[in-house]
mmCIF file of C-alpha atoms in Angstrom:
data_model
loop_
_atom_site.group_PDB
_atom_site.id
_atom_site.type_symbol
_atom_site.label_atom_id
_atom_site.label_comp_id
_atom_site.label_asym_id
_atom_site.label_seq_id
_atom_site.Cartn_x
_atom_site.Cartn_y
_atom_site.Cartn_z
ATOM 1 C CA MET M 8 18.649 18.049 -6.929
ATOM 2 C CA PHE M 9 17.794 17.499 -3.291
ATOM 3 C CA TYR M 10 19.055 19.632 -0.447
ATOM 4 C CA THR M 11 19.034 19.362 3.327
ATOM 5 C CA ASP M 12 19.921 21.736 6.110
ATOM 6 C CA GLY M 13 20.391 18.946 8.641
ATOM 7 C CA LYS M 14 17.417 19.993 10.740
ATOM 8 C CA LEU M 15 14.322 17.947 11.525
ATOM 9 C CA GLN M 16 11.029 18.956 9.943
ATOM 10 C CA TYR M 17 9.351 18.729 13.358
ATOM 11 C CA PRO M 18 10.788 18.210 16.876
ATOM 12 C CA VAL M 19 11.361 14.591 17.907
ATOM 13 C CA ARG M 20 11.759 13.835 21.578
ATOM 14 C CA VAL M 21 11.483 10.683 23.651
ATOM 15 C CA GLU M 22 11.015 11.001 27.387
ATOM 16 C CA ARG M 23 10.921 7.278 28.173
ATOM 17 C CA PRO M 24 12.932 5.175 25.684
ATOM 18 C CA ASN M 25 11.134 1.995 24.699
ATOM 19 C CA PRO M 26 12.965 -0.484 22.422
ATOM 20 C CA VAL M 27 9.760 -2.413 21.770
ATOM 21 C CA PHE M 28 8.032 0.746 20.549
ATOM 22 C CA ALA M 29 11.093 1.363 18.363
ATOM 23 C CA ARG M 30 10.243 -1.875 16.619
ATOM 24 C CA ALA M 31 6.623 -0.773 16.167
ATOM 25 C CA LEU M 32 7.805 2.515 14.638
ATOM 26 C CA GLN M 33 9.628 0.532 11.972
ATOM 27 C CA GLN M 34 6.251 -0.150 10.356
ATOM 28 C CA ALA M 35 5.849 3.580 9.751
ATOM 29 C CA ILE M 36 9.267 3.638 8.096
ATOM 30 C CA GLY M 37 9.422 0.533 5.934
ATOM 31 C CA GLY M 38 5.979 -1.035 6.095
ATOM 32 C CA VAL M 39 3.599 -1.045 3.160
ATOM 33 C CA GLU M 40 1.773 1.836 4.880
ATOM 34 C CA GLY M 41 4.989 3.655 5.682
ATOM 35 C CA GLU M 42 6.927 6.725 4.674
ATOM 36 C CA ILE M 43 9.468 5.053 2.391
ATOM 37 C CA ARG M 44 6.534 3.818 0.313
ATOM 38 C CA VAL M 45 4.870 7.197 -0.129
ATOM 39 C CA ALA M 46 8.153 9.077 -0.609
ATOM 40 C CA LEU M 47 9.122 6.790 -3.483
ATOM 41 C CA GLN M 48 5.580 6.677 -4.851
ATOM 42 C CA TYR M 49 5.266 10.447 -5.109
ATOM 43 C CA MET M 50 8.826 10.752 -6.377
ATOM 44 C CA PHE M 51 8.392 8.313 -9.243
ATOM 45 C CA GLN M 52 4.998 9.750 -10.100
ATOM 46 C CA ALA M 53 6.726 13.133 -10.363
ATOM 47 C CA PHE M 54 9.645 11.782 -12.411
ATOM 48 C CA GLY M 55 7.206 10.436 -14.993
ATOM 49 C CA ALA M 56 4.614 13.212 -14.848
ATOM 50 C CA ARG M 57 3.550 14.633 -18.227
ATOM 51 C CA GLY M 58 1.350 17.651 -18.719
ATOM 52 C CA PRO M 59 1.044 20.728 -16.479
ATOM 53 C CA ALA M 60 4.263 21.227 -14.513
ATOM 54 C CA LYS M 61 2.353 22.089 -11.333
ATOM 55 C CA TYR M 62 1.441 18.425 -10.776
ATOM 56 C CA ARG M 63 5.084 17.345 -11.027
ATOM 57 C CA ASP M 64 6.108 20.162 -8.690
ATOM 58 C CA MET M 65 3.412 19.300 -6.147
ATOM 59 C CA LEU M 66 4.399 15.644 -6.170
ATOM 60 C CA LEU M 67 8.108 16.418 -5.798
ATOM 61 C CA ASN M 68 7.459 18.796 -2.926
ATOM 62 C CA THR M 69 5.391 16.196 -1.096
ATOM 63 C CA ALA M 70 7.925 13.437 -1.820
ATOM 64 C CA THR M 71 10.607 15.622 -0.264
ATOM 65 C CA GLU M 72 8.402 16.203 2.774
ATOM 66 C CA GLU M 73 8.004 12.437 3.162
ATOM 67 C CA LEU M 74 11.792 12.028 3.136
ATOM 68 C CA GLY M 75 11.782 14.368 6.117
ATOM 69 C CA HIS M 76 9.239 12.116 7.812
ATOM 70 C CA ILE M 77 11.559 9.133 7.329
ATOM 71 C CA GLU M 78 14.295 11.146 9.050
ATOM 72 C CA MET M 79 11.977 12.008 11.931
ATOM 73 C CA LEU M 80 10.884 8.409 12.444
ATOM 74 C CA SER M 81 14.438 7.094 12.153
ATOM 75 C CA THR M 82 15.469 9.590 14.830
ATOM 76 C CA ALA M 83 12.562 8.435 16.987
ATOM 77 C CA VAL M 84 13.665 4.814 16.622
ATOM 78 C CA ALA M 85 17.238 5.683 17.626
ATOM 79 C CA LEU M 86 16.060 7.694 20.644
ATOM 80 C CA ASN M 87 13.807 4.858 21.763
ATOM 81 C CA LEU M 88 16.786 2.500 21.575
ATOM 82 C CA GLU M 89 18.991 4.559 23.866
ATOM 83 C CA ASN M 90 19.859 2.611 27.023
ATOM 84 C CA ALA M 91 18.482 -0.556 25.447
ATOM 85 C CA PRO M 92 20.066 -3.773 26.757
ATOM 86 C CA LEU M 93 22.851 -5.008 24.512
ATOM 87 C CA SER M 94 22.934 -8.543 25.855
ATOM 88 C CA LEU M 95 20.709 -11.181 27.374
ATOM 89 C CA GLN M 96 22.819 -10.962 30.515
ATOM 90 C CA GLU M 97 21.735 -7.369 31.030
ATOM 91 C CA GLU M 98 18.102 -8.417 30.764
ATOM 92 C CA ILE M 99 18.561 -11.313 33.128
ATOM 93 C CA SER M 100 20.345 -9.129 35.687
ATOM 94 C CA GLY M 101 17.424 -6.709 35.845
ATOM 95 C CA ASP M 102 18.536 -3.957 33.514
ATOM 96 C CA ALA M 103 16.435 -0.779 33.649
ATOM 97 C CA MET M 104 15.101 -1.720 30.217
ATOM 98 C CA GLY M 105 14.549 -5.252 31.453
ATOM 99 C CA GLY M 106 12.569 -7.553 29.214
ATOM 100 C CA ALA M 107 13.160 -5.572 26.032
ATOM 101 C CA VAL M 108 15.300 -8.187 24.340
ATOM 102 C CA LEU M 109 13.191 -11.197 25.229
ATOM 103 C CA ASN M 110 9.812 -9.471 25.035
ATOM 104 C CA GLY M 111 9.750 -7.926 21.625
ATOM 105 C CA MET M 112 12.811 -5.825 20.814
ATOM 106 C CA ASP M 113 14.107 -6.340 17.274
ATOM 107 C CA PHE M 114 17.475 -8.102 17.520
ATOM 108 C CA ARG M 115 18.614 -6.380 14.321
ATOM 109 C CA HIS M 116 18.501 -3.052 16.129
ATOM 110 C CA ILE M 117 21.382 -4.489 18.158
ATOM 111 C CA LEU M 118 23.098 -6.767 15.673
ATOM 112 C CA SER M 119 22.791 -4.884 12.382
ATOM 113 C CA THR M 120 22.577 -1.176 13.134
ATOM 114 C CA GLY M 121 24.034 -0.543 16.581
ATOM 115 C CA LEU M 122 20.770 0.872 17.966
ATOM 116 C CA ALA M 123 19.500 2.665 14.852
ATOM 117 C CA ALA M 124 16.582 2.411 12.439
ATOM 118 C CA LEU M 125 16.281 0.016 9.513
ATOM 119 C CA PRO M 126 14.666 0.388 6.068
ATOM 120 C CA SER M 127 12.269 -2.389 7.035
ATOM 121 C CA ASP M 128 8.902 -3.042 8.621
ATOM 122 C CA ALA M 129 8.121 -4.060 12.197
ATOM 123 C CA ASN M 130 8.943 -7.695 11.408
ATOM 124 C CA GLY M 131 12.335 -6.807 9.929
ATOM 125 C CA VAL M 132 11.224 -7.369 6.320
ATOM 126 C CA PRO M 133 13.100 -4.912 4.062
ATOM 127 C CA PHE M 134 10.975 -2.552 1.999
ATOM 128 C CA ASP M 135 10.982 -3.906 -1.569
ATOM 129 C CA CYS M 136 9.084 -1.217 -3.525
ATOM 130 C CA SER M 137 6.315 -3.635 -4.550
ATOM 131 C CA HIS M 138 3.699 -1.139 -3.317
ATOM 132 C CA VAL M 139 5.043 1.904 -5.160
ATOM 133 C CA TYR M 140 2.377 2.869 -7.695
ATOM 134 C CA ALA M 141 3.197 5.273 -10.517
ATOM 135 C CA SER M 142 0.990 4.624 -13.528
ATOM 136 C CA GLY M 143 1.695 7.687 -15.667
ATOM 137 C CA ASN M 144 -1.976 8.670 -15.342
ATOM 138 C CA ILE M 145 -2.242 11.620 -12.960
ATOM 139 C CA ALA M 146 -5.842 10.899 -11.933
ATOM 140 C CA ALA M 147 -5.165 7.223 -11.248
ATOM 141 C CA ASP M 148 -2.089 8.161 -9.246
ATOM 142 C CA MET M 149 -4.043 10.698 -7.188
ATOM 143 C CA TYR M 150 -6.582 8.037 -6.197
ATOM 144 C CA ALA M 151 -3.716 5.677 -5.288
ATOM 145 C CA ASN M 152 -2.225 8.464 -3.188
ATOM 146 C CA VAL M 153 -5.456 9.015 -1.268
ATOM 147 C CA THR M 154 -5.453 5.310 -0.409
ATOM 148 C CA ALA M 155 -1.791 5.429 0.634
ATOM 149 C CA GLU M 156 -2.386 8.383 2.937
ATOM 150 C CA SER M 157 -5.498 6.740 4.384
ATOM 151 C CA SER M 158 -3.686 3.552 5.366
ATOM 152 C CA GLY M 159 -0.708 5.610 6.578
ATOM 153 C CA ARG M 160 -2.949 7.725 8.788
ATOM 154 C CA ALA M 161 -4.590 4.589 10.205
ATOM 155 C CA LEU M 162 -1.126 3.257 11.099
ATOM 156 C CA ALA M 163 -0.067 6.545 12.715
ATOM 157 C CA VAL M 164 -3.263 6.573 14.801
ATOM 158 C CA ARG M 165 -2.569 3.023 15.990
ATOM 159 C CA LEU M 166 0.989 3.968 16.943
ATOM 160 C CA TYR M 167 -0.332 7.055 18.763
ATOM 161 C CA ASN M 168 -2.635 4.825 20.802
ATOM 162 C CA MET M 169 0.177 2.366 21.567
ATOM 163 C CA THR M 170 2.417 4.832 23.403
ATOM 164 C CA ASP M 171 2.072 6.953 26.512
ATOM 165 C CA ASP M 172 5.272 8.905 25.827
ATOM 166 C CA PRO M 173 4.339 12.617 25.441
ATOM 167 C CA GLY M 174 7.107 13.251 22.932
ATOM 168 C CA MET M 175 6.066 10.371 20.709
ATOM 169 C CA LYS M 176 2.423 11.417 20.870
ATOM 170 C CA ASP M 177 3.423 14.943 19.849
ATOM 171 C CA MET M 178 5.423 13.719 16.838
ATOM 172 C CA LEU M 179 2.705 11.309 15.770
ATOM 173 C CA SER M 180 0.025 13.994 16.081
ATOM 174 C CA PHE M 181 2.048 16.029 13.566
ATOM 175 C CA LEU M 182 2.331 13.084 11.175
ATOM 176 C CA ILE M 183 -1.400 12.381 11.517
ATOM 177 C CA ALA M 184 -2.128 16.020 10.656
ATOM 178 C CA ARG M 185 0.083 15.841 7.561
ATOM 179 C CA ASP M 186 -1.736 12.680 6.445
ATOM 180 C CA THR M 187 -4.959 14.667 6.721
ATOM 181 C CA MET M 188 -3.575 17.421 4.499
ATOM 182 C CA HIS M 189 -2.148 15.023 1.954
ATOM 183 C CA GLN M 190 -5.475 13.240 1.603
ATOM 184 C CA GLN M 191 -7.096 16.617 1.020
ATOM 185 C CA GLN M 192 -4.530 17.769 -1.528
ATOM 186 C CA TRP M 193 -4.808 14.639 -3.646
ATOM 187 C CA LEU M 194 -8.606 14.909 -3.597
ATOM 188 C CA ALA M 195 -8.295 18.602 -4.489
ATOM 189 C CA ALA M 196 -6.144 17.674 -7.478
ATOM 190 C CA ILE M 197 -8.780 15.166 -8.591
ATOM 191 C CA GLU M 198 -11.452 17.849 -8.221
ATOM 192 C CA GLU M 199 -9.350 20.260 -10.253
ATOM 193 C CA MET M 200 -9.143 17.680 -13.031
ATOM 194 C CA GLY M 201 -12.916 17.333 -13.073
ATOM 195 C CA GLY M 202 -13.827 15.356 -9.960
ATOM 196 C CA ALA M 203 -16.176 12.490 -10.727
ATOM 197 C CA ALA M 204 -16.160 13.637 -14.339
ATOM 198 C CA VAL M 205 -12.592 12.379 -14.628
ATOM 199 C CA LEU M 206 -14.012 8.850 -14.373
ATOM 200 C CA PRO M 207 -13.567 6.357 -15.873
ATOM 201 C CA ILE M 208 -9.784 6.459 -15.803
ATOM 202 C CA PRO M 209 -8.208 6.828 -18.318
ATOM 203 C CA ASN M 210 -10.842 9.157 -19.730
ATOM 204 C CA SER M 211 -8.825 9.493 -22.946
ATOM 205 C CA PHE M 212 -10.192 6.123 -24.150
ATOM 206 C CA PRO M 213 -13.475 6.560 -26.094
ATOM 207 C CA GLN M 214 -16.072 5.019 -23.809
ATOM 208 C CA GLU M 215 -18.264 4.049 -26.743
ATOM 209 C CA GLN M 216 -15.586 1.518 -27.699
ATOM 210 C CA GLU M 217 -16.009 -0.473 -24.471
ATOM 211 C CA ASN M 218 -18.710 -3.130 -24.138
ATOM 212 C CA SER M 219 -21.401 -0.867 -22.700
ATOM 213 C CA ASP M 220 -23.547 -3.842 -21.635
ATOM 214 C CA PHE M 221 -21.146 -4.240 -18.707
ATOM 215 C CA SER M 222 -20.087 -0.666 -17.954
ATOM 216 C CA TYR M 223 -22.512 -0.031 -15.085
ATOM 217 C CA VAL M 224 -23.872 -3.430 -14.045
ATOM 218 C CA TYR M 225 -22.917 -5.029 -10.721
ATOM 219 C CA LEU M 226 -22.383 -8.764 -11.202
ATOM 220 C CA GLY M 227 -23.281 -11.180 -8.411
ATOM 221 C CA HIS M 228 -21.231 -14.363 -7.994
ATOM 222 C CA MET M 229 -22.866 -15.892 -4.916
ATOM 223 C CA THR M 230 -23.763 -19.561 -5.331
ATOM 224 C CA ASP M 231 -27.226 -18.917 -3.908
ATOM 225 C CA GLY M 232 -27.935 -16.214 -6.472
ATOM 226 C CA SER M 233 -28.112 -13.414 -3.928
ATOM 227 C CA ILE M 234 -26.666 -9.993 -4.701
ATOM 228 C CA PRO M 235 -25.289 -7.572 -2.081
ATOM 229 C CA THR M 236 -27.236 -4.438 -2.963
ATOM 230 C CA GLY M 237 -26.275 -0.865 -2.169
ATOM 231 C CA ARG M 238 -25.324 2.426 -3.766
ATOM 232 C CA TRP M 239 -23.325 0.438 -6.316
ATOM 233 C CA SER M 240 -26.294 -1.586 -7.604
ATOM 234 C CA GLU M 241 -28.986 1.030 -8.255
ATOM 235 C CA GLY M 242 -29.383 4.714 -8.922
ATOM 236 C CA ALA M 243 -27.285 7.111 -10.964
ATOM 237 C CA SER M 244 -23.680 6.118 -11.658
ATOM 238 C CA ILE M 245 -21.011 8.195 -9.933
ATOM 239 C CA ASP M 246 -19.947 9.825 -13.191
ATOM 240 C CA GLY M 247 -23.583 10.765 -13.875
ATOM 241 C CA THR M 248 -23.675 9.223 -17.336
ATOM 242 C CA SER M 249 -25.760 6.101 -16.655
ATOM 243 C CA GLU M 250 -27.719 4.073 -14.089
ATOM 244 C CA PHE M 251 -26.386 1.238 -11.972
ATOM 245 C CA SER M 252 -28.060 -2.157 -12.295
ATOM 246 C CA ALA M 253 -27.382 -5.637 -10.927
ATOM 247 C CA ARG M 254 -27.757 -9.199 -12.084
ATOM 248 C CA VAL M 255 -26.459 -12.663 -11.349
ATOM 249 C CA SER M 256 -23.367 -13.396 -13.404
ATOM 250 C CA GLU M 257 -23.546 -16.256 -15.913
ATOM 251 C CA PRO M 258 -20.724 -17.841 -17.925
ATOM 252 C CA LEU M 259 -20.697 -16.295 -21.382
ATOM 253 C CA GLY M 260 -17.798 -18.294 -22.766
ATOM 254 C CA GLY M 261 -17.175 -21.990 -23.215
ATOM 255 C CA LYS M 262 -14.452 -24.130 -21.732
ATOM 256 C CA PRO M 263 -11.015 -23.044 -22.906
ATOM 257 C CA GLN M 264 -9.474 -25.197 -25.619
ATOM 258 C CA LEU M 265 -5.706 -24.989 -25.873
ATOM 259 C CA ALA M 266 -3.529 -26.484 -28.588
ATOM 260 C CA PRO M 267 -1.402 -29.514 -27.686
ATOM 261 C CA ALA M 268 1.927 -28.833 -26.041
ATOM 262 C CA ARG M 269 4.872 -28.296 -28.358
ATOM 263 C CA PRO M 270 7.156 -31.322 -28.667
ATOM 264 C CA ASP M 271 10.164 -29.156 -27.794
ATOM 265 C CA GLY M 272 8.463 -27.442 -24.844
ATOM 266 C CA GLY M 273 9.407 -29.872 -22.105
ATOM 267 C CA ALA M 274 5.937 -31.382 -21.657
ATOM 268 C CA GLN M 275 5.040 -35.057 -21.488
ATOM 269 C CA GLN M 276 4.684 -36.916 -24.800
ATOM 270 C CA GLU M 277 1.010 -37.523 -24.024
ATOM 271 C CA GLN M 278 0.481 -33.749 -24.004
ATOM 272 C CA THR M 279 1.805 -33.182 -27.524
ATOM 273 C CA THR M 280 -1.066 -34.773 -29.494
ATOM 274 C CA LYS M 281 -4.796 -34.308 -29.374
ATOM 275 C CA SER M 282 -5.325 -38.061 -29.007
ATOM 276 C CA GLY M 283 -2.892 -38.145 -26.116
ATOM 277 C CA MET M 284 -4.714 -35.289 -24.437
ATOM 278 C CA THR M 285 -8.015 -37.111 -24.905
ATOM 279 C CA GLY M 286 -6.569 -40.015 -22.952
ATOM 280 C CA VAL M 287 -5.312 -37.716 -20.222
ATOM 281 C CA VAL M 288 -8.668 -35.984 -19.912
ATOM 282 C CA GLY M 289 -10.449 -39.329 -19.778
ATOM 283 C CA ALA M 290 -8.156 -40.569 -17.033
ATOM 284 C CA VAL M 291 -8.695 -37.411 -15.014
ATOM 285 C CA GLU M 292 -12.476 -37.593 -15.417
ATOM 286 C CA GLY M 293 -12.418 -41.236 -14.361
ATOM 287 C CA PHE M 294 -10.370 -40.389 -11.269
ATOM 288 C CA ILE M 295 -12.831 -37.660 -10.328
ATOM 289 C CA GLU M 296 -15.818 -39.975 -10.739
ATOM 290 C CA ARG M 297 -14.177 -42.609 -8.531
ATOM 291 C CA ASN M 298 -13.056 -40.270 -5.774
ATOM 292 C CA VAL M 299 -15.551 -37.396 -5.552
#
């Protein structure tokens, strides 16, 4: 169950309402880097967590914290929309918030919510959960969470630098600090599970069953045969079990050969026999020779 006491996790105040900044804040709510994403990501990771209960509990606690961040940001959006112009006439007549409608305010803040936040990004695109990652592998999920917090912190820093409102800077400094902690806690969980030794993920698959010729080799695909070298192309592998190497990639398989299309599959008649396909291939090759 989830509970609330109706209070904000951290104070939210706006000294100079700015409807355009309200739109920017939407990215931190419903953008791919935003709080809806991480709240749902941690929640579904927790719902499916197997093994030690402490990982489920940690994830649920953090998911609940992120719900509080959504509330904070939604409050910030609403406060930034106070006194916003509700018509083009107000803007034209020199409203105190003049220019907000025509110069970047989200019309849906007027038309759809009555000056309140939306579960969408800064362009008004609703959050669709396509970036919620919950694999069932705790280590893989922890790495995904570090990435989520990193991009979220980058967004919060950009928002911090966009505003000169002291209240907004104070709120964002809190959110930036929490992103710092969350990065650290996910990395700490990875360390607790063995750090680099947890690699490769999933470590439950016997590594001797993979094609070891390709386990630690960096493959170059540049047409000029060059290879971007670095820590990933030489020296000890991160898991300490092998050495990195590098080579130019070469095709190891032939051209794919598919069976003719099924007669009942909706394809052209010429696709349903090998002789028909030979004619099609010949026609295509002839077209290429004439036009390339």
